PDB file of C-alpha atoms in Angstrom:
ATOM      1  CA  MET A  13     -19.696   5.944  -3.857  1.00 88.00           C
ATOM      2  CA  LYS A  14     -16.621   5.428  -1.682  1.00 89.00           C
ATOM      3  CA  VAL A  15     -15.120   1.962  -2.151  1.00 92.00           C
ATOM      4  CA  GLY A  16     -12.231   2.416   0.290  1.00 93.00           C
ATOM      5  CA  SER A  17      -9.093   4.420   0.928  1.00 95.00           C
ATOM      6  CA  LEU A  18      -5.355   4.384   1.480  1.00 96.00           C
ATOM      7  CA  GLY A  19      -4.597   7.411   3.605  1.00 93.00           C
ATOM      8  CA  LYS A  20      -6.056  10.386   1.717  1.00 94.00           C
ATOM      9  CA  VAL A  21      -6.214   8.490  -1.591  1.00 95.00           C
ATOM     10  CA  VAL A  22      -9.911   7.636  -1.800  1.00 93.00           C
ATOM     11  CA  PHE A  23     -11.103   4.748  -3.959  1.00 94.00           C
ATOM     12  CA  THR A  24     -14.391   5.839  -5.454  1.00 92.00           C
ATOM     13  CA  VAL A  25     -16.865   4.962  -8.192  1.00 93.00           C
ATOM     14  CA  SER A  26     -19.505   7.448  -9.380  1.00 91.00           C
ATOM     15  CA  THR A  27     -20.885   8.923 -12.575  1.00 89.00           C
ATOM     16  CA  ASN A  28     -18.213  11.655 -12.391  1.00 90.00           C
ATOM     17  CA  LYS A  29     -15.194   9.728 -11.160  1.00 91.00           C
ATOM     18  CA  VAL A  30     -13.718   6.240 -11.181  1.00 93.00           C
ATOM     19  CA  GLU A  31     -10.634   5.788  -9.008  1.00 91.00           C
ATOM     20  CA  THR A  32     -10.366   2.247  -7.783  1.00 91.00           C
ATOM     21  CA  PHE A  33      -7.953  -0.676  -7.644  1.00 93.00           C
ATOM     22  CA  SER A  34      -7.611  -4.121  -9.171  1.00 94.00           C
ATOM     23  CA  GLY A  35      -5.678  -7.273  -8.410  1.00 95.00           C
ATOM     24  CA  LEU A  36      -5.720  -6.881  -4.617  1.00 94.00           C
ATOM     25  CA  LYS A  37      -3.354  -9.451  -3.103  1.00 96.00           C
ATOM     26  CA  ILE A  38      -2.860  -9.878   0.646  1.00 94.00           C
ATOM     27  CA  SER A  39       0.077 -12.068   1.694  1.00 95.00           C
ATOM     28  CA  SER A  40       1.293 -13.316   5.046  1.00 93.00           C
ATOM     29  CA  SER A  41       4.104 -15.661   5.954  1.00 94.00           C
ATOM     30  CA  ALA A  42       5.928 -17.099   8.945  1.00 94.00           C
ATOM     31  CA  SER A  43       9.624 -17.506   9.707  1.00 93.00           C
ATOM     32  CA  TYR A  44      11.299 -20.702  10.770  1.00 93.00           C
ATOM     33  CA  GLY A  45      14.833 -21.426  11.873  1.00 92.00           C
ATOM     34  CA  SER A  46      16.427 -24.790  11.262  1.00 92.00           C
ATOM     35  CA  HIS A  47      18.774 -26.696  13.517  1.00 89.00           C
ATOM     36  CA  LYS A  48      21.043 -29.381  12.114  1.00 90.00           C
ATOM     37  CA  ARG A  49      21.446 -32.469  14.260  1.00 87.00           C
ATOM     38  CA  HIS A  50      24.423 -34.767  14.056  1.00 88.00           C
ATOM     39  CA  GLY A  51      23.251 -38.065  12.625  1.00 88.00           C
ATOM     40  CA  GLY A  52      19.580 -37.026  12.479  1.00 87.00           C
ATOM     41  CA  ASN A  53      17.067 -34.962  10.609  1.00 91.00           C
ATOM     42  CA  GLU A  54      17.120 -31.233  11.025  1.00 91.00           C
ATOM     43  CA  ILE A  55      14.561 -29.678  13.327  1.00 92.00           C
ATOM     44  CA  ILE A  56      12.659 -26.545  12.386  1.00 93.00           C
ATOM     45  CA  GLU A  57      11.497 -23.999  14.916  1.00 93.00           C
ATOM     46  CA  PHE A  58       8.835 -21.333  14.509  1.00 93.00           C
ATOM     47  CA  THR A  59      10.495 -17.957  15.133  1.00 93.00           C
ATOM     48  CA  GLY A  60       7.611 -15.588  14.383  1.00 92.00           C
ATOM     49  CA  ASN A  61       5.408 -14.064  11.753  1.00 91.00           C
ATOM     50  CA  ASP A  62       6.743 -11.881   8.957  1.00 91.00           C
ATOM     51  CA  ALA A  63       5.058  -8.559   8.255  1.00 92.00           C
ATOM     52  CA  ASP A  64       2.017  -8.935   6.000  1.00 94.00           C
ATOM     53  CA  THR A  65       2.134  -7.385   2.545  1.00 96.00           C
ATOM     54  CA  VAL A  66      -0.562  -6.037   0.261  1.00 96.00           C
ATOM     55  CA  SER A  67      -0.247  -5.252  -3.424  1.00 97.00           C
ATOM     56  CA  PHE A  68      -2.680  -3.871  -5.970  1.00 97.00           C
ATOM     57  CA  ASN A  69      -2.853  -1.891  -9.211  1.00 97.00           C
ATOM     58  CA  MET A  70      -4.597   1.355 -10.058  1.00 96.00           C
ATOM     59  CA  THR A  71      -5.321   3.144 -13.313  1.00 94.00           C
ATOM     60  CA  LEU A  72      -5.444   6.910 -12.812  1.00 95.00           C
ATOM     61  CA  SER A  73      -7.061   8.766 -15.686  1.00 94.00           C
ATOM     62  CA  GLN A  74      -8.339  12.286 -16.263  1.00 93.00           C
ATOM     63  CA  ILE A  75     -10.850  10.701 -18.639  1.00 92.00           C
ATOM     64  CA  LEU A  76     -12.346   8.993 -15.558  1.00 92.00           C
ATOM     65  CA  GLY A  77     -12.366  12.220 -13.520  1.00 93.00           C
ATOM     66  CA  VAL A  78      -9.118  11.699 -11.593  1.00 94.00           C
ATOM     67  CA  LYS A  79      -6.546  14.437 -11.011  1.00 93.00           C
ATOM     68  CA  VAL A  80      -3.663  12.187 -12.024  1.00 94.00           C
ATOM     69  CA  ALA A  81      -0.720  14.392 -11.000  1.00 93.00           C
ATOM     70  CA  GLU A  82      -2.262  15.155  -7.579  1.00 94.00           C
ATOM     71  CA  GLU A  83      -2.881  11.494  -6.774  1.00 95.00           C
ATOM     72  CA  LEU A  84       0.608  10.482  -7.926  1.00 96.00           C
ATOM     73  CA  ASP A  85       2.133  13.249  -5.790  1.00 95.00           C
ATOM     74  CA  LYS A  86       0.255  11.937  -2.709  1.00 96.00           C
ATOM     75  CA  LEU A  87       1.454   8.376  -3.287  1.00 97.00           C
ATOM     76  CA  LYS A  88       5.060   9.447  -3.957  1.00 96.00           C
ATOM     77  CA  LYS A  89       5.089  11.603  -0.825  1.00 96.00           C
ATOM     78  CA  TYR A  90       3.708   8.742   1.284  1.00 96.00           C
ATOM     79  CA  LYS A  91       6.485   6.437   0.030  1.00 96.00           C
ATOM     80  CA  LYS A  92       9.257   9.012   0.343  1.00 96.00           C
ATOM     81  CA  THR A  93       8.370  10.050   3.914  1.00 94.00           C
ATOM     82  CA  GLY A  94       7.443   6.590   5.220  1.00 93.00           C
ATOM     83  CA  LYS A  95       4.013   7.809   6.264  1.00 94.00           C
ATOM     84  CA  THR A  96       1.935   5.126   7.961  1.00 94.00           C
ATOM     85  CA  LEU A  97      -1.448   4.694   6.304  1.00 95.00           C
ATOM     86  CA  LYS A  98      -4.765   3.080   7.125  1.00 94.00           C
ATOM     87  CA  LEU A  99      -6.047   0.787   4.350  1.00 96.00           C
ATOM     88  CA  VAL A 100      -9.825   0.471   4.145  1.00 95.00           C
ATOM     89  CA  ILE A 101     -11.767  -1.660   1.657  1.00 93.00           C
ATOM     90  CA  GLY A 102     -15.531  -1.190   1.911  1.00 91.00           C
ATOM     91  CA  LYS A 103     -16.174  -0.872   5.640  1.00 90.00           C
ATOM     92  CA  ARG A 104     -13.329  -3.224   6.584  1.00 91.00           C
ATOM     93  CA  VAL A 105      -9.987  -1.960   7.854  1.00 92.00           C
ATOM     94  CA  ILE A 106      -7.286  -4.231   6.400  1.00 92.00           C
ATOM     95  CA  GLY A 107      -4.661  -5.377   8.891  1.00 88.00           C
ATOM     96  CA  ASN A 108      -4.250  -4.765  12.602  1.00 84.00           C
ATOM     97  CA  TYR A 109      -2.328  -1.507  12.455  1.00 82.00           C
ATOM     98  CA  ARG A 110      -1.117   0.584   9.533  1.00 93.00           C
ATOM     99  CA  TRP A 111       0.822   0.213   6.304  1.00 95.00           C
ATOM    100  CA  VAL A 112       3.766   1.856   4.558  1.00 96.00           C
ATOM    101  CA  ILE A 113       4.360   1.970   0.819  1.00 97.00           C
ATOM    102  CA  THR A 114       7.492  -0.046   0.115  1.00 97.00           C
ATOM    103  CA  LYS A 115       7.254  -0.062  -3.666  1.00 97.00           C
ATOM    104  CA  LEU A 116       5.581   2.240  -6.163  1.00 97.00           C
ATOM    105  CA  ASN A 117       5.801   1.527  -9.894  1.00 97.00           C
ATOM    106  CA  VAL A 118       4.309   4.157 -12.188  1.00 96.00           C
ATOM    107  CA  THR A 119       3.750   3.677 -15.900  1.00 94.00           C
ATOM    108  CA  GLU A 120       3.010   7.026 -17.525  1.00 88.00           C
ATOM    109  CA  GLU A 121       0.775   6.010 -20.408  1.00 87.00           C
ATOM    110  CA  ILE A 122      -0.940   8.975 -22.089  1.00 87.00           C
ATOM    111  CA  TYR A 123       0.031  12.652 -22.277  1.00 90.00           C
ATOM    112  CA  GLY A 124      -2.174  15.499 -23.490  1.00 89.00           C
ATOM    113  CA  LYS A 125      -1.328  18.204 -25.987  1.00 89.00           C
ATOM    114  CA  LYS A 126      -0.153  20.507 -23.158  1.00 87.00           C
ATOM    115  CA  SER A 127       2.240  17.774 -21.924  1.00 88.00           C
ATOM    116  CA  GLU A 128      -0.001  16.984 -18.947  1.00 87.00           C
ATOM    117  CA  LEU A 129      -0.248  13.385 -17.803  1.00 90.00           C
ATOM    118  CA  ILE A 130      -3.688  12.050 -18.776  1.00 93.00           C
ATOM    119  CA  THR A 131      -3.413   8.388 -17.763  1.00 94.00           C
ATOM    120  CA  ALA A 132      -0.996   6.460 -15.551  1.00 95.00           C
ATOM    121  CA  GLY A 133      -0.857   2.891 -14.323  1.00 95.00           C
ATOM    122  CA  VAL A 134       0.306   2.411 -10.746  1.00 97.00           C
ATOM    123  CA  ALA A 135       1.431  -0.779  -8.971  1.00 98.00           C
ATOM    124  CA  ILE A 136       1.594  -0.379  -5.189  1.00 98.00           C
ATOM    125  CA  THR A 137       3.149  -2.660  -2.578  1.00 98.00           C
ATOM    126  CA  LEU A 138       2.471  -2.093   1.111  1.00 97.00           C
ATOM    127  CA  LYS A 139       4.006  -3.639   4.218  1.00 96.00           C
ATOM    128  CA  ALA A 140       2.306  -3.857   7.613  1.00 95.00           C
ATOM    129  CA  VAL A 141       3.807  -1.765  10.378  1.00 92.00           C
ATOM    130  CA  SER A 142       3.662  -3.267  13.864  1.00 76.00           C
ATOM    131  CA  TYR A 143       2.222  -1.414  16.815  1.00 64.00           C
ATOM    132  CA  THR A 144       5.602  -1.433  18.591  1.00 57.00           C
ATOM    133  CA  HIS A 145       7.210   0.109  15.487  1.00 54.00           C
ATOM    134  CA  LEU A 146       4.532   2.805  15.464  1.00 52.00           C
ATOM    135  CA  ARG A 147       5.168   3.678  19.114  1.00 52.00           C
ATOM    136  CA  ALA A 148       8.951   3.636  18.750  1.00 53.00           C
ATOM    137  CA  HIS A 149       8.988   5.773  15.597  1.00 54.00           C
ATOM    138  CA  GLU A 150       5.856   7.823  16.126  1.00 54.00           C
ATOM    139  CA  THR A 151       6.078  11.363  14.835  1.00 56.00           C
ATOM    140  CA  LYS A 152       3.349  13.816  14.076  1.00 52.00           C
ATOM    141  CA  ALA A 153       4.418  13.888  10.410  1.00 53.00           C
ATOM    142  CA  ASN A 154       4.090  10.123   9.936  1.00 52.00           C
ATOM    143  CA  LEU A 155       0.720   9.466  11.604  1.00 52.00           C
TER     144      LEU A 155
END
């Protein structure tokens, strides 16, 4: 059963495969400028919204039916090329546009007897990409 996806990384749970996430955190913030006034309190001014961020963890394991090296290669390529990705959880698209991977932490946990990676922990941080950024930097390779 498909739980969601990040680009071509599909979150799924079935009798043959478990590849899902934990600790999903969606953050948004706003920016304010401050103006000092002589003899008075400073005034703050709303200057806009910061880009939303999303972070979550994944455990990739051959024991759970996941091709660990393949999935890690996809994630590393997405980060390295700045590919914009759609994030879907259930039937809900998260965010208004797309996301880029800004941080990817991999903990290589278990290796097999042929030196193949059996299990890895992955912490992923995404940042929202605005529509104007997409249009200004749109390339066939990144969409």
